[in-house]
mmCIF file of C-alpha atoms and ligand atoms in Angstrom:
data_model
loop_
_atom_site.group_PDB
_atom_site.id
_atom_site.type_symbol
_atom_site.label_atom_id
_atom_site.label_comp_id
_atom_site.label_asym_id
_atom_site.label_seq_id
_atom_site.Cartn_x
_atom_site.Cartn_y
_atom_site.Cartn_z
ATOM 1 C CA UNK C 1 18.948 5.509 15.572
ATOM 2 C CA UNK C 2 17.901 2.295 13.467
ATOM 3 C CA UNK C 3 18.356 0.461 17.252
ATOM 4 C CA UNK C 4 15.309 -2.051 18.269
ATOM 5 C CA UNK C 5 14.243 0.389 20.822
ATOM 6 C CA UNK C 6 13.534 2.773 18.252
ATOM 7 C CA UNK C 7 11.192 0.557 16.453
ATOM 8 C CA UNK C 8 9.637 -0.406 19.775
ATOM 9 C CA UNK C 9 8.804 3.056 19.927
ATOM 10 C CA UNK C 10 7.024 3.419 16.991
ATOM 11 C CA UNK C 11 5.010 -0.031 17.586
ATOM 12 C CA UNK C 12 3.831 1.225 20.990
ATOM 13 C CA UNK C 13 2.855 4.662 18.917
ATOM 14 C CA UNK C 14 0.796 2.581 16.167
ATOM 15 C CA UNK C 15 -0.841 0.920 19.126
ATOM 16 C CA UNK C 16 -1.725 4.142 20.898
ATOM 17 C CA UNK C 17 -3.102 5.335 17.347
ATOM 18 C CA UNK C 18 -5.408 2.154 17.342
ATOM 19 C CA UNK C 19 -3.849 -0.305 14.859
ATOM 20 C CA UNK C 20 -5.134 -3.491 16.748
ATOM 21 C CA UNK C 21 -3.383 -6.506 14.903
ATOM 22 C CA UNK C 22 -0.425 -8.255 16.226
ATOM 23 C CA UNK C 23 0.348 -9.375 12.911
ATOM 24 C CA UNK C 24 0.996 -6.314 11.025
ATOM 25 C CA UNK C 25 2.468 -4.956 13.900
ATOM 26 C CA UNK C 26 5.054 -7.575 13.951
ATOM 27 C CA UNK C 27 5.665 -7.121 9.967
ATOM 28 C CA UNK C 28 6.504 -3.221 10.798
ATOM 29 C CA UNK C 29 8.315 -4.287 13.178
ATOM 30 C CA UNK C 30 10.384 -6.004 11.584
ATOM 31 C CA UNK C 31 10.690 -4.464 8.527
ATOM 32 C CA UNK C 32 14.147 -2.025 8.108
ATOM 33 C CA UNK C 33 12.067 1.412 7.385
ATOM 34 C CA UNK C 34 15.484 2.627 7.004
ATOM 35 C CA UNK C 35 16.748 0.732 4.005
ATOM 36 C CA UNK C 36 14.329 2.099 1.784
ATOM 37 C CA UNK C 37 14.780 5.820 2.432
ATOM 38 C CA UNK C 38 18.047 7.944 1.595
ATOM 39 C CA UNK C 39 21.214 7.652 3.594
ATOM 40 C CA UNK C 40 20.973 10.879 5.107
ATOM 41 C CA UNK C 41 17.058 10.688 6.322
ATOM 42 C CA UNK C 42 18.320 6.729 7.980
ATOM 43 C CA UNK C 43 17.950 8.360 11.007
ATOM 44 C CA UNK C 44 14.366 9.800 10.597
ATOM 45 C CA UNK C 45 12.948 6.209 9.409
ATOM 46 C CA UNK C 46 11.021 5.310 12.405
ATOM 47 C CA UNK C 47 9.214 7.964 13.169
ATOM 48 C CA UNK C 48 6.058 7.804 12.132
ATOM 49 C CA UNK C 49 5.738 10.291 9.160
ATOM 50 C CA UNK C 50 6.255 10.323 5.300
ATOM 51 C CA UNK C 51 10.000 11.326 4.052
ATOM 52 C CA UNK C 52 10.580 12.147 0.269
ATOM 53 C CA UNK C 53 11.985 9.616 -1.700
ATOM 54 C CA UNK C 54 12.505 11.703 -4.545
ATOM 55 C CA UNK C 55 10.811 12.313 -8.143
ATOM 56 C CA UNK C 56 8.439 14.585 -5.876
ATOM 57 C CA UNK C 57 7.039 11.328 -3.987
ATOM 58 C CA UNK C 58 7.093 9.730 -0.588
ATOM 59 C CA UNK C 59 7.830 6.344 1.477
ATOM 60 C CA UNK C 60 4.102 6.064 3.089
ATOM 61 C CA UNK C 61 3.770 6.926 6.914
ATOM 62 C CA UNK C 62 3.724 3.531 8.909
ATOM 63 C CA UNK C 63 0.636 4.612 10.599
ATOM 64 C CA UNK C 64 -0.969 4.174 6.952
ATOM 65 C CA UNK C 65 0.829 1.660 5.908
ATOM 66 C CA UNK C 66 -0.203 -0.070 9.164
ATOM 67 C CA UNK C 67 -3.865 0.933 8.214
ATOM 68 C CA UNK C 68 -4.361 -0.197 5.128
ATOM 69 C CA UNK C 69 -2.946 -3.382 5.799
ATOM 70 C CA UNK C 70 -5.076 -4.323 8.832
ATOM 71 C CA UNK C 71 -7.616 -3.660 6.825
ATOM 72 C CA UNK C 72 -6.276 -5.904 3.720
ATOM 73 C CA UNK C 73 -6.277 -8.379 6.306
ATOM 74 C CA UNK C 74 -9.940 -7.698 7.806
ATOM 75 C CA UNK C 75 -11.771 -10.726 5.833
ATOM 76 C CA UNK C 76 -8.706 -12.982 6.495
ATOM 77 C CA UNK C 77 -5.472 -13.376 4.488
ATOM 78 C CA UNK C 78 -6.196 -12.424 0.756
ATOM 79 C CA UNK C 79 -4.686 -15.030 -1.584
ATOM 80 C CA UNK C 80 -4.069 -12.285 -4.154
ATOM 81 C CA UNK C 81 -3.513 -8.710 -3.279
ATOM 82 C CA UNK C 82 -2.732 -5.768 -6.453
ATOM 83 C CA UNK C 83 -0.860 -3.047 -4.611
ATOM 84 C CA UNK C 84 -0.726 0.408 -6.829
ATOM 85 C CA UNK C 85 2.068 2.792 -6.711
ATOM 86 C CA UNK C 86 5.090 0.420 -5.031
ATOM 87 C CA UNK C 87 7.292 3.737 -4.094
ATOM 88 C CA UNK C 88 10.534 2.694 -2.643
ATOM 89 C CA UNK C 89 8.541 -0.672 -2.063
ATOM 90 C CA UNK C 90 7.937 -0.523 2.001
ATOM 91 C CA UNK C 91 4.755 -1.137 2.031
ATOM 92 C CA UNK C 92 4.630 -3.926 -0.252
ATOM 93 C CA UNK C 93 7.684 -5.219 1.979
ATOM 94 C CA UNK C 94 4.946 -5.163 4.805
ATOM 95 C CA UNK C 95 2.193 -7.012 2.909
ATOM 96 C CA UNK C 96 4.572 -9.296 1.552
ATOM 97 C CA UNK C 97 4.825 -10.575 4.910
ATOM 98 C CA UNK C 98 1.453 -11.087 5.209
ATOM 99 C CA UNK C 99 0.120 -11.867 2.026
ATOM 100 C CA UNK C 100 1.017 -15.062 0.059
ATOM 101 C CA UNK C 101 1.493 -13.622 -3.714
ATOM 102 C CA UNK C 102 1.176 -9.567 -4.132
ATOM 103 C CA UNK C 103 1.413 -7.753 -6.958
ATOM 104 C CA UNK C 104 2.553 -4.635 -7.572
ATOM 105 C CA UNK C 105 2.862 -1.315 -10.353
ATOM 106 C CA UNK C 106 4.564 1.761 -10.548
ATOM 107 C CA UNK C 107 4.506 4.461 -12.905
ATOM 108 C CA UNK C 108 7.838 5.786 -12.373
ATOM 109 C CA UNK C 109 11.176 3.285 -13.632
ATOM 110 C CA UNK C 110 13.447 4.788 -11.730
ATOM 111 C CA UNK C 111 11.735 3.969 -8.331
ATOM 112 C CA UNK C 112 10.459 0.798 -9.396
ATOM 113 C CA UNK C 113 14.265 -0.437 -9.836
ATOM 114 C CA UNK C 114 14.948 0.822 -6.722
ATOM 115 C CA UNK C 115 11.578 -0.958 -5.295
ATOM 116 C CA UNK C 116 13.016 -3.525 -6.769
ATOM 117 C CA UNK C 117 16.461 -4.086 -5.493
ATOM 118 C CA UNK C 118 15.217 -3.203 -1.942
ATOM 119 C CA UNK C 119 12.948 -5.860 -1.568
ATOM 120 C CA UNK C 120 15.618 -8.393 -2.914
ATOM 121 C CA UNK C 121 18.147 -6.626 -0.898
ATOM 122 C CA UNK C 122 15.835 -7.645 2.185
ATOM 123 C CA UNK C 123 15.100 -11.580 1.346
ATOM 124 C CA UNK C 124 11.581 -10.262 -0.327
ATOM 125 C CA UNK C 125 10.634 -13.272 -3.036
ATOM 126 C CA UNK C 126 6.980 -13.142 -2.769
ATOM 127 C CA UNK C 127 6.184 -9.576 -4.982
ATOM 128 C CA UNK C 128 5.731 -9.732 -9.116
ATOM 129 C CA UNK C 129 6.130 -5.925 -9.752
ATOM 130 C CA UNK C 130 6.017 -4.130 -13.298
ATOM 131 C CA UNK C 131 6.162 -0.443 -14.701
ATOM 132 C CA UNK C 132 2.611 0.790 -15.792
ATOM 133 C CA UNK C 133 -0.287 2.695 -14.783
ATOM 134 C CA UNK C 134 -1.861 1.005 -12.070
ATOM 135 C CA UNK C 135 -5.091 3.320 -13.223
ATOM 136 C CA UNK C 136 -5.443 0.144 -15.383
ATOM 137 C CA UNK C 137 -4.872 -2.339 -12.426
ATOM 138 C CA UNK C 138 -3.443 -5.560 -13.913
ATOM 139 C CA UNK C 139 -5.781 -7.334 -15.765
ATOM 140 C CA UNK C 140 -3.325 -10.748 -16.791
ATOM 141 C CA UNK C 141 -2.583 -11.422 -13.043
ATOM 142 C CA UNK C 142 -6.438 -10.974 -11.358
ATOM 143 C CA UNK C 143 -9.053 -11.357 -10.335
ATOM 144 C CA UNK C 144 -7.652 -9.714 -7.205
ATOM 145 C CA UNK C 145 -9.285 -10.032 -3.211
ATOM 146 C CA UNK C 146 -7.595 -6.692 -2.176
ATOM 147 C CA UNK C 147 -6.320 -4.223 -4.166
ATOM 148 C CA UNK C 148 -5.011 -1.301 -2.666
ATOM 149 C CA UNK C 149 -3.460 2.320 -4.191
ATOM 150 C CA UNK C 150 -0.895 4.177 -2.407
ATOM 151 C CA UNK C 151 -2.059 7.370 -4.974
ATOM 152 C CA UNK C 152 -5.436 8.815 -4.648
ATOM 153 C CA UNK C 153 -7.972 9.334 -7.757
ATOM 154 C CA UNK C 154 -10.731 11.632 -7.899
ATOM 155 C CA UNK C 155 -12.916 8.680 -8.561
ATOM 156 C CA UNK C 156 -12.329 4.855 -8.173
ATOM 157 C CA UNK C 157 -11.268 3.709 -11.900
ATOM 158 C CA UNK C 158 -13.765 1.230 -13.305
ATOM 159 C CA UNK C 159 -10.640 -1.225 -13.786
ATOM 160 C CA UNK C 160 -10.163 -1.575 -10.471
ATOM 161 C CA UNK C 161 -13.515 -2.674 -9.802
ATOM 162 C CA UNK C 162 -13.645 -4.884 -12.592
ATOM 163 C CA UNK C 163 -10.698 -6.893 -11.236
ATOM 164 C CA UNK C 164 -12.340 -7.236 -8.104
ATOM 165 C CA UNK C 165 -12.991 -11.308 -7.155
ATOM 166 C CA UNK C 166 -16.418 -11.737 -5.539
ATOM 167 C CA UNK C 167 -16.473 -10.580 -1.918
ATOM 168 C CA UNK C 168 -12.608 -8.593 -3.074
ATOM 169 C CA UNK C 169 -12.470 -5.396 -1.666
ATOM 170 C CA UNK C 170 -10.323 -2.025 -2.734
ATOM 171 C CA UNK C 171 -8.216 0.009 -0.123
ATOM 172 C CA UNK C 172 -7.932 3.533 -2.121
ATOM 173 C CA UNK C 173 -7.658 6.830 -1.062
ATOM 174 C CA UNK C 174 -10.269 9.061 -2.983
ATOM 175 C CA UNK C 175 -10.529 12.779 -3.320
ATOM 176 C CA UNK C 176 -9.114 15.898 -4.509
ATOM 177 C CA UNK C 177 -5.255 16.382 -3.412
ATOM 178 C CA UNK C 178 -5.153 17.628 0.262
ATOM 179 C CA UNK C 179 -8.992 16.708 0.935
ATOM 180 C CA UNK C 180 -9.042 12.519 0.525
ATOM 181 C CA UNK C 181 -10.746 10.336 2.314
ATOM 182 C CA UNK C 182 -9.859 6.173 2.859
ATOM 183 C CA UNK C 183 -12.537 4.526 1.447
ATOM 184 C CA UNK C 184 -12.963 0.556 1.023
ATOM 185 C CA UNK C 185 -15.296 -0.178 -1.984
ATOM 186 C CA UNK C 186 -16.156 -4.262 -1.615
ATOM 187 C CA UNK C 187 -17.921 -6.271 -3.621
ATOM 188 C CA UNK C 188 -20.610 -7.480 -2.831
ATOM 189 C CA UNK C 189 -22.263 -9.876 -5.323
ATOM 190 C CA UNK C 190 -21.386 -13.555 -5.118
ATOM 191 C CA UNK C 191 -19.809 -13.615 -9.000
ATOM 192 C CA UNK C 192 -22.736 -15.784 -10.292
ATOM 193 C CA UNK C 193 -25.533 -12.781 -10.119
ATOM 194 C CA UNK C 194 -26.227 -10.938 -13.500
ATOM 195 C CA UNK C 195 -25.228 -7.376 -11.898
ATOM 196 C CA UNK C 196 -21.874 -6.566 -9.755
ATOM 197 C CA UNK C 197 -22.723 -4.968 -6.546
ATOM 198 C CA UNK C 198 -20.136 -2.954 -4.587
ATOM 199 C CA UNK C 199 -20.820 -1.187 -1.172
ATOM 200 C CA UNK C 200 -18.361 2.117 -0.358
ATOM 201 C CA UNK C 201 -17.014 2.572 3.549
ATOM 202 C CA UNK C 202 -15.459 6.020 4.153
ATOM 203 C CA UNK C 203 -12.469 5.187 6.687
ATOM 204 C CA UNK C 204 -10.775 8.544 7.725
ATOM 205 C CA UNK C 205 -9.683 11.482 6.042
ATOM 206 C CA UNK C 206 -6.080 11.239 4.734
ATOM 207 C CA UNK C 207 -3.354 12.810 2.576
ATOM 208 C CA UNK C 208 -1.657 11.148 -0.379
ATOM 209 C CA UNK C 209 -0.207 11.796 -3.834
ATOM 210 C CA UNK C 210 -2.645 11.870 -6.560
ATOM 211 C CA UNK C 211 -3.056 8.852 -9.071
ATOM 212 C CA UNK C 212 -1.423 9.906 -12.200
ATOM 213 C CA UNK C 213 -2.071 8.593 -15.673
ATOM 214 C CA UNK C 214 0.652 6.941 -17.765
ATOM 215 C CA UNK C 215 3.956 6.206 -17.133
ATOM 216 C CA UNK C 216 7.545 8.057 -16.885
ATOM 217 C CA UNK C 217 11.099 6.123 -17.619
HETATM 218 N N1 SAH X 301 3.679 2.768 -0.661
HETATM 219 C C1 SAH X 301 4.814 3.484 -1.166
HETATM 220 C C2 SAH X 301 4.482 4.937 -1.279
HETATM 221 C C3 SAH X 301 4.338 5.363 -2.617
HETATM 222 S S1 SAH X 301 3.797 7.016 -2.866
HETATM 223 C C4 SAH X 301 5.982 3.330 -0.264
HETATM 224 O O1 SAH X 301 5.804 2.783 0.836
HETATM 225 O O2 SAH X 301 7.060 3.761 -0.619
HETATM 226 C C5 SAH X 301 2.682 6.693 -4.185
HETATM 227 C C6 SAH X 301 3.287 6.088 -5.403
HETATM 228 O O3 SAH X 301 2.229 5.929 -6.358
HETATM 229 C C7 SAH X 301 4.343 6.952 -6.089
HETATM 230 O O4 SAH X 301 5.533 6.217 -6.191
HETATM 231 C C8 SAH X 301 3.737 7.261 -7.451
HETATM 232 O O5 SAH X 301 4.682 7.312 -8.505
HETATM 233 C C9 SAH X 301 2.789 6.094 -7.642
HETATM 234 N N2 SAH X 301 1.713 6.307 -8.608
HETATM 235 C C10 SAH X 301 0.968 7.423 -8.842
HETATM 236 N N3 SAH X 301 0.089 7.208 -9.829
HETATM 237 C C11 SAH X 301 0.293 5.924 -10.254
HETATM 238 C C12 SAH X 301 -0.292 5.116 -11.274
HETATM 239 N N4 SAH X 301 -1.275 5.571 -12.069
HETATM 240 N N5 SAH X 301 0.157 3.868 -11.421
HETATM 241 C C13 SAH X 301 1.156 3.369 -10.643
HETATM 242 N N6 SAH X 301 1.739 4.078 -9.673
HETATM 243 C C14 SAH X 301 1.316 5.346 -9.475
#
C-alpha cells in the first residue's frame, strides 16, 4: 500500500493534473507521505487528497503541495523560504529537498513536536521550525524570497509583505473559508526605491484551513 508503484501512481496523477517540474516531482516522490499521517490512514497516504491529522487540521493534498512548490521554485531556487503552518511537516519535508535553508511556524505545540520528530525521523536537517503565529512571519530570520502559508487569511498580513526580499514573492491562499483563491503577491521594487511595490497573481481557487491568530500549547 506504501509500495513504489503506489507512489508512481500518484506522480503520473500530478503530471496528468499539470505539475510540470521534474524536480518537485522527484521530492514527492520520494518523500514517505505515509510517515507523517496516523497508523491507521498509512494506507490512504498516496492518494492524492488531504487526511486529518488531528486538532481539527490536515496533512496538505500533494497536488498542492506539488503546486505551491513549483511555484516557490518559479524564479529559481530561493535561498530562504518562511513556510507558515508546518502541520505534520510534509510539505516542508518536500521543500526541504529543494530549498537550501527553510523556515518554518506553527501555532499548535503538539503538532509542531510531531513536525518535528518526523522530519528528523526522515534524515530532514535543513528546517529551523518554532511555535508562534506565523500571522507575524518571522522577523529575526528574514528577509525571506518565498514565503508561503499552508492557512488562508482573509487578507495578506502586512508582516508578510514586509519580510519580503526585493523580487521575494508570497505563496498564500486568500479568502473566506470554503471560497479561497492561490494568489502569489511579489515584490516588485528593487529594495533601493523609496516605495515597496508588490503585484497580486490569482492562481486557482482552492480550499484550506483558515490562518488563525495566536498560539495553542
Ligand atoms: N502543510 C501542512 C498542512 C498544514 S494545515 C502539512 O503538510 O501537514 C495548516 C496548518 O496551519 C495547521 O497545522 C494550522 O495549525 C496552521 N496554522 C493556522 N494558522 C496559523 C498561524 N497563524 N501560524 C502558524 N500556523 C498556523
Amino acid at each position: 500500500m506504501t509500495s513504489q508503484r503506489t507512489r508512481e501512481r500518484l506522480i503520473s496523477r500530478l503530471r496528468d493534473e499539470g505539475i510540470e517540474n521534474q524536480q518537485v516531482l522527484d521530492a514527492i516522490r520520494d518523500t514517505p507521505r505515509h510517515l507523517f499521517v496516523d497508523e491507521a490512514l498509512a494506507h490512504r497516504a498516496y492518494e492524492d487528497t488531504a487526511l486529518p491529522i488531528g486538532f481539527s487540521q490536515t496533512i496538505s493534498q500533494p497536488y498542492i503541495v506539488a503546486r505551491m512548490t513549483e511555484l516557490a521554485l518559479s524564479l529559481g531556487v530561493p535561498g530562504r523560504l518562511l513556510e507558515i503552518g508546518t502541520g505534520c511537516g510534509y510539505q516542508t519535508a518536500v521543500l526541504a529537498q529543494l530549498v537550501p535553508r527553510v523556515f518554518s511556524v506553527e501555532r499548535i505545540e503538539p503538532l509542531l513536536d510531531r513536525a518535528i520528530e518526523n522530519l528528523a525521523q526522515i534524515g530532514i536537517s535543513n528546517v529551523v521550525c518554532r511555535l508562534a503565529d506565523g500571522k507575524m512571519g518571522w522577523e529575526d530570520r528574514g528577509p525571506y524570497n518565498v514565503i508561503l502559508s499552508a492557512a488562508a487569511p482573509e487578507q495578506v498580513p502586512a508582516e508578510l509583505l514586509e519580510q519580503l526580499a526585493p523580487e521575494g514573492m508570497i505563496i498564500i491562499p486568500v479568502g473566506r473559508e470554503g471560497k479561497q483563491m492561490l494568489t502569489v503577491v511579489q515584490r516588485k521594487d528593487d529594495g533601493k526605491a523609496d516605495a515597496r511595490d508588490y503585484q497580486s497573481y490569482e492562481i486557482e481557487p482552492v480550499r484550506f484551513v483558515p490562518l488563525l491568530s495566536g498560539i495553542s500549547r
